CSV table of C-alpha atoms in Angstrom, one decimal:
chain,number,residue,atom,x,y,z
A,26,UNK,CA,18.2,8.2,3.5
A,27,UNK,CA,14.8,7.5,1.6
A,28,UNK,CA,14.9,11.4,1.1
A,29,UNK,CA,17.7,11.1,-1.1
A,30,UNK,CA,16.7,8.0,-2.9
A,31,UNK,CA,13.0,9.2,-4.0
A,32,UNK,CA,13.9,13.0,-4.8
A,33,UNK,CA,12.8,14.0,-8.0
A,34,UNK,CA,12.4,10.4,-8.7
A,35,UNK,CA,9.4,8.9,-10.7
A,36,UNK,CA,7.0,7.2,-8.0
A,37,UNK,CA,4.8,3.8,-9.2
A,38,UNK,CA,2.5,2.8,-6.4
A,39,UNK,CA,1.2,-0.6,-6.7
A,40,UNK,CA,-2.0,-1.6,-5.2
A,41,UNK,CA,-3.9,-5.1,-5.6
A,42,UNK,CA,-7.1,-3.9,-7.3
A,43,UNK,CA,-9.0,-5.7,-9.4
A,44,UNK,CA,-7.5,-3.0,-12.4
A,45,UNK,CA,-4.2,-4.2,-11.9
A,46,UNK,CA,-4.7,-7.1,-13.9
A,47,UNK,CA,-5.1,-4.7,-17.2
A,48,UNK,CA,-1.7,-3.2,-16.8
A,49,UNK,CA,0.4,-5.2,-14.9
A,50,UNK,CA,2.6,-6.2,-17.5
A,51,UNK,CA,3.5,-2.6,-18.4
A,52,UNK,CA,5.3,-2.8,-15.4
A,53,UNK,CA,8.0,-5.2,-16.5
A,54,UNK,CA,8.9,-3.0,-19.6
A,55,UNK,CA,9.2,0.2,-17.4
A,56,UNK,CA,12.9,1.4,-16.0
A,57,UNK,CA,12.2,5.1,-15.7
A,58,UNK,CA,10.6,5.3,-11.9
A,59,UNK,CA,10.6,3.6,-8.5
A,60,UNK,CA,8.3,1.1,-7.7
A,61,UNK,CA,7.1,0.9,-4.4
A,62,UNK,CA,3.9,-1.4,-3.6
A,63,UNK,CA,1.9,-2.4,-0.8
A,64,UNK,CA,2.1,-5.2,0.7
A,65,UNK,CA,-0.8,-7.0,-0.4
A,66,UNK,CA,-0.1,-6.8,-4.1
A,67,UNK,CA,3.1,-8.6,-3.9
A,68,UNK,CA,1.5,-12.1,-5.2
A,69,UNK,CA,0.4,-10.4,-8.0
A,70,UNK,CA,3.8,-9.2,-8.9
A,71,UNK,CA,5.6,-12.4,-8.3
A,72,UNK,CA,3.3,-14.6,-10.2
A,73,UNK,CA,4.1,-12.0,-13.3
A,74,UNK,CA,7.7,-11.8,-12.5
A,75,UNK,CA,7.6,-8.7,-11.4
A,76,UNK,CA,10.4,-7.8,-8.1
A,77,UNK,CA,9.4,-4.0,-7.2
A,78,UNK,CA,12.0,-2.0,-5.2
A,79,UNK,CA,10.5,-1.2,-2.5
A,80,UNK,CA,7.6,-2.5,-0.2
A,81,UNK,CA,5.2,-0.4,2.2
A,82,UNK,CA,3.5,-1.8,5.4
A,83,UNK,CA,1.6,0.3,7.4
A,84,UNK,CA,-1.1,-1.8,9.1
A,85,UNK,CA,0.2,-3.4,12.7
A,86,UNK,CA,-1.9,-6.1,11.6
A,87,UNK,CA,0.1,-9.7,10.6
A,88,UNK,CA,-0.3,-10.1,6.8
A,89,UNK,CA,3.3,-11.1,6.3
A,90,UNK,CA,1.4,-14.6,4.4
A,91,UNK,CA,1.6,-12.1,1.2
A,92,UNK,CA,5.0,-12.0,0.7
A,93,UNK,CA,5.7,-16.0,1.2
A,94,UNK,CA,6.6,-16.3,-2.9
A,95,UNK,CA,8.9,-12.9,-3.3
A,96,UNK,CA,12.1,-12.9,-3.3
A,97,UNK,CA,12.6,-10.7,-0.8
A,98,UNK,CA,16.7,-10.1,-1.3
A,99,UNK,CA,15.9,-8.0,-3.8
A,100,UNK,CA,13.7,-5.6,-2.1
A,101,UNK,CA,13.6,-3.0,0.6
A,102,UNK,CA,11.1,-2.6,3.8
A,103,UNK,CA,9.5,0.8,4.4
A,104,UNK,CA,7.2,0.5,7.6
A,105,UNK,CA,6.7,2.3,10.9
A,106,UNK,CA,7.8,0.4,14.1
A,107,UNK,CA,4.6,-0.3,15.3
A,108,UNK,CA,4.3,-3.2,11.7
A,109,UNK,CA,4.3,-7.0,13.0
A,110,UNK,CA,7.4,-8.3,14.0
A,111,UNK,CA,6.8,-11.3,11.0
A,112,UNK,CA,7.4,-8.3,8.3
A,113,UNK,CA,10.4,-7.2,10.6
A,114,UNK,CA,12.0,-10.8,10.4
A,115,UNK,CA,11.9,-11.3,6.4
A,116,UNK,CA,14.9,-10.7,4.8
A,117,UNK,CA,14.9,-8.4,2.9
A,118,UNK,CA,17.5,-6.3,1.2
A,119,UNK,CA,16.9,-3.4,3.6
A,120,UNK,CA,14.2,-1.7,5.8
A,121,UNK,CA,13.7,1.9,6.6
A,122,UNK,CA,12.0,2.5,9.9
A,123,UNK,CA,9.8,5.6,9.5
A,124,UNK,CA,9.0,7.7,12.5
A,125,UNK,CA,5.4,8.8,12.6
A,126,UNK,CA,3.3,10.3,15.2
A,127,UNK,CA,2.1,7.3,17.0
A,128,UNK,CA,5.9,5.6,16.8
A,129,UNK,CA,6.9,4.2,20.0
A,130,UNK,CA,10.4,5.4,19.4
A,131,UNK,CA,9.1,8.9,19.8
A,132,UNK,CA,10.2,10.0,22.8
A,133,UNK,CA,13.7,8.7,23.5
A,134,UNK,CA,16.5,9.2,21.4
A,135,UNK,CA,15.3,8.9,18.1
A,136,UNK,CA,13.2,12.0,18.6
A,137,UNK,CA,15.9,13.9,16.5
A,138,UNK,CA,14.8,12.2,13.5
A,139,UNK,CA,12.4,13.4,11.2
A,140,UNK,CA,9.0,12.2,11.3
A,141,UNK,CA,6.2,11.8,9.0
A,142,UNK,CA,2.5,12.3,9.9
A,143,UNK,CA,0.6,9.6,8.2
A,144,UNK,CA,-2.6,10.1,10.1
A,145,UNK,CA,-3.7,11.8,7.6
A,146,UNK,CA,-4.1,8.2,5.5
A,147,UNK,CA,-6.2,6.0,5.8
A,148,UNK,CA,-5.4,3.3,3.9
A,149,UNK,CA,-1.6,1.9,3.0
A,150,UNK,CA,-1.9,3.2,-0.8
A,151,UNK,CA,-3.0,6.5,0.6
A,152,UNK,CA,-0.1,6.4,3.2
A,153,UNK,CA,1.9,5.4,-0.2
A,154,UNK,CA,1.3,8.5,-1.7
A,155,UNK,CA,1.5,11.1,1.2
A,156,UNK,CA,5.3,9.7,1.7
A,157,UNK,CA,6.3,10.0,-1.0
A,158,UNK,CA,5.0,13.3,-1.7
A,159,UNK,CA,6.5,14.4,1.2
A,160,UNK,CA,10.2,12.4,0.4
A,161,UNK,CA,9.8,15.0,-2.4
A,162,UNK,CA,8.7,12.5,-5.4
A,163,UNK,CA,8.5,14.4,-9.1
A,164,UNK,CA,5.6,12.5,-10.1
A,165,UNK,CA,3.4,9.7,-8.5
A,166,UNK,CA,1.6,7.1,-10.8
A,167,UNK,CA,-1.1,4.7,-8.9
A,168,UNK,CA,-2.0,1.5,-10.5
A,169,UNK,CA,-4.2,-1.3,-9.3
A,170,UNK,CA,-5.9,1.5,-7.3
A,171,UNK,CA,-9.3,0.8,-7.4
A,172,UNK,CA,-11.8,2.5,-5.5
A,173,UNK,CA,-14.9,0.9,-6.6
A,174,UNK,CA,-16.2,-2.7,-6.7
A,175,UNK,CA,-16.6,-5.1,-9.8
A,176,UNK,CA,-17.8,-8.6,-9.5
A,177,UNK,CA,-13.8,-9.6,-8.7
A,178,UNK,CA,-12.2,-9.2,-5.4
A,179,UNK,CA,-8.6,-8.3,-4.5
A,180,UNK,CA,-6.6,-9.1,-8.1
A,181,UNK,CA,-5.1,-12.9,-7.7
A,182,UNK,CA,-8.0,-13.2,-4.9
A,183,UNK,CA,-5.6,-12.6,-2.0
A,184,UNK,CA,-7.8,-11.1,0.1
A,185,UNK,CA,-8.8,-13.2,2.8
A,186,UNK,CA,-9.1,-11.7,6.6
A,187,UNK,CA,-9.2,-15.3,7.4
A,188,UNK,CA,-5.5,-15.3,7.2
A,189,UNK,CA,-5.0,-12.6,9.3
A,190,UNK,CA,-4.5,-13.5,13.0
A,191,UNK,CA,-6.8,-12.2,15.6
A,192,UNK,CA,-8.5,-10.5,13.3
A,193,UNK,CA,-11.4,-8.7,14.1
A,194,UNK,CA,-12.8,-9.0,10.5
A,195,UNK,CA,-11.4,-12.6,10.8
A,196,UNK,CA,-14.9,-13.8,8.2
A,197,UNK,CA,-14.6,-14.3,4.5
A,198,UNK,CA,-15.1,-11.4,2.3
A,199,UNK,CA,-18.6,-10.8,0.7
A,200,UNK,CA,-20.4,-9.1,-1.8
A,201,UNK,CA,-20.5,-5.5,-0.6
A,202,UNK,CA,-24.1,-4.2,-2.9
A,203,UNK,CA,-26.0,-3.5,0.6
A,204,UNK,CA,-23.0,-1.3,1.1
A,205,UNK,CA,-22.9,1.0,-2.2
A,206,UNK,CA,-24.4,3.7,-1.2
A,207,UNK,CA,-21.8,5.9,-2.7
A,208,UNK,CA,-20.5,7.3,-6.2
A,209,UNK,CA,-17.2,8.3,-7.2
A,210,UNK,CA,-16.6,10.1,-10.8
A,211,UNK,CA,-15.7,7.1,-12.6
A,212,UNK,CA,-12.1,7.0,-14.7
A,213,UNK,CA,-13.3,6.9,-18.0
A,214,UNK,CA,-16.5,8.8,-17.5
A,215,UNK,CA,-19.7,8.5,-15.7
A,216,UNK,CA,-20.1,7.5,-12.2
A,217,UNK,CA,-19.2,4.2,-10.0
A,218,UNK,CA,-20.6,2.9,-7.3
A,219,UNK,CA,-18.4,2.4,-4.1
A,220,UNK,CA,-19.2,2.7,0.0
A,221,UNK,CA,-18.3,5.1,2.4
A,222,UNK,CA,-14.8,3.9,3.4
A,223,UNK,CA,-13.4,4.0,-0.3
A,224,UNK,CA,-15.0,7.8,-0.8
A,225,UNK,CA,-13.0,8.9,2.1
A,226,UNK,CA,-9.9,7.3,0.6
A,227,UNK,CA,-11.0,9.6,-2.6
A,228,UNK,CA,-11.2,12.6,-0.4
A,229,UNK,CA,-7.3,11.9,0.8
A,230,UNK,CA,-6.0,11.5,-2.3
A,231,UNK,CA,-7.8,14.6,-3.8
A,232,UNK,CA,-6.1,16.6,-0.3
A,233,UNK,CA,-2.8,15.6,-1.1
A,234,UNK,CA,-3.2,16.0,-5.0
């Protein structure tokens, strides 16, 4: 079903970057292309208005808090079956289950269907783009996609692993300098710094690219 929906289609992946703040309203004027965004930058959206058509999940972690404002009638689910059950029982318009290569539907009956490998992606944006390169997308747009650090955090300050239930990162994010150890060509020139995790996010992108 989403392989019909996002053929040949115009892709926007949202992401909550720090960047997003610079061209977020560009997003209300558009009507030529899907947009699909992560989970986390769905307060960013809502405070400008902003209802995408689809949502991604891909972390089993419980960050459901995010979409608390949305109205969520208006919007479809894409997320494995492994998500937490608190994204499962929000209603929204519609969710598509994906079959990956860790599902736990694997082996029964569902095996018929097709499945996508997102191993291959480490983070949800990254996972973002590899489906729907593979649901056969014309072109893919990423904004809010930021894989360096300014002095802001997440855009809207969402971030917060505090929130996050049994956690394992359950502290309050920090500066990251110690961690910058890394550069990235920068997007209008030069060089930025980032860490190690964000480089191989770089590294993804450039594979499916």
């Amino acid at each position: 079903a989403l392989k019909n929906i996002f053929k040949n289609q115009n892709i926007i992946i949202v992401s909550p970057g720090p960047s997003l703040e610079k061209n977020i309203s560009a997003l209300k004027r558009q009507s030529s292309a899907i947009v699909l965004a992560v989970a986390q930058a769905l307060p960013a959206l809502t405070k400008h208005g902003i209802s995408p058509d689809f949502v991604f999940v891909m972390d089993p972690q419980d960050y459901s808090h995010a979409l608390d404002d949305a109205d969520l009638t208006k919007i479809c689910l894409i997320c494995p079956d492994y998500v937490s059950k608190n994204f499962m029982n929000k209603s929204f318009k519609k969710t598509y289950l994906l079959m990956t290569e860790v599902s736990c539907l694997s082996e029964n009956i569902f095996k018929s269907v097709k499945s996508y490998n997102l191993e291959n992606a480490s983070s949800v944006s990254v996972g973002a783009v590899l489906l729907s390169n593979k649901l056969g997308a014309a072109k893919i747009a990423l904004v809010g996609q930021d894989l360096s650090f300014s002095e802001q955090q997440y855009y809207g300050d969402f971030y917060d692993p505090t929130r996050i239930p049994n956690s394992s990162n359950n502290v309050a994010p920090s500066k990251p300098q110690e961690e910058l150890k890394y550069s990235l060509p920068g997007y209008y020139g030069g060089t930025v710094p980032t860490n190690f995790q964000y480089s191989v996010y770089h590294k993804q992108l450039q594979d499916i690219a």
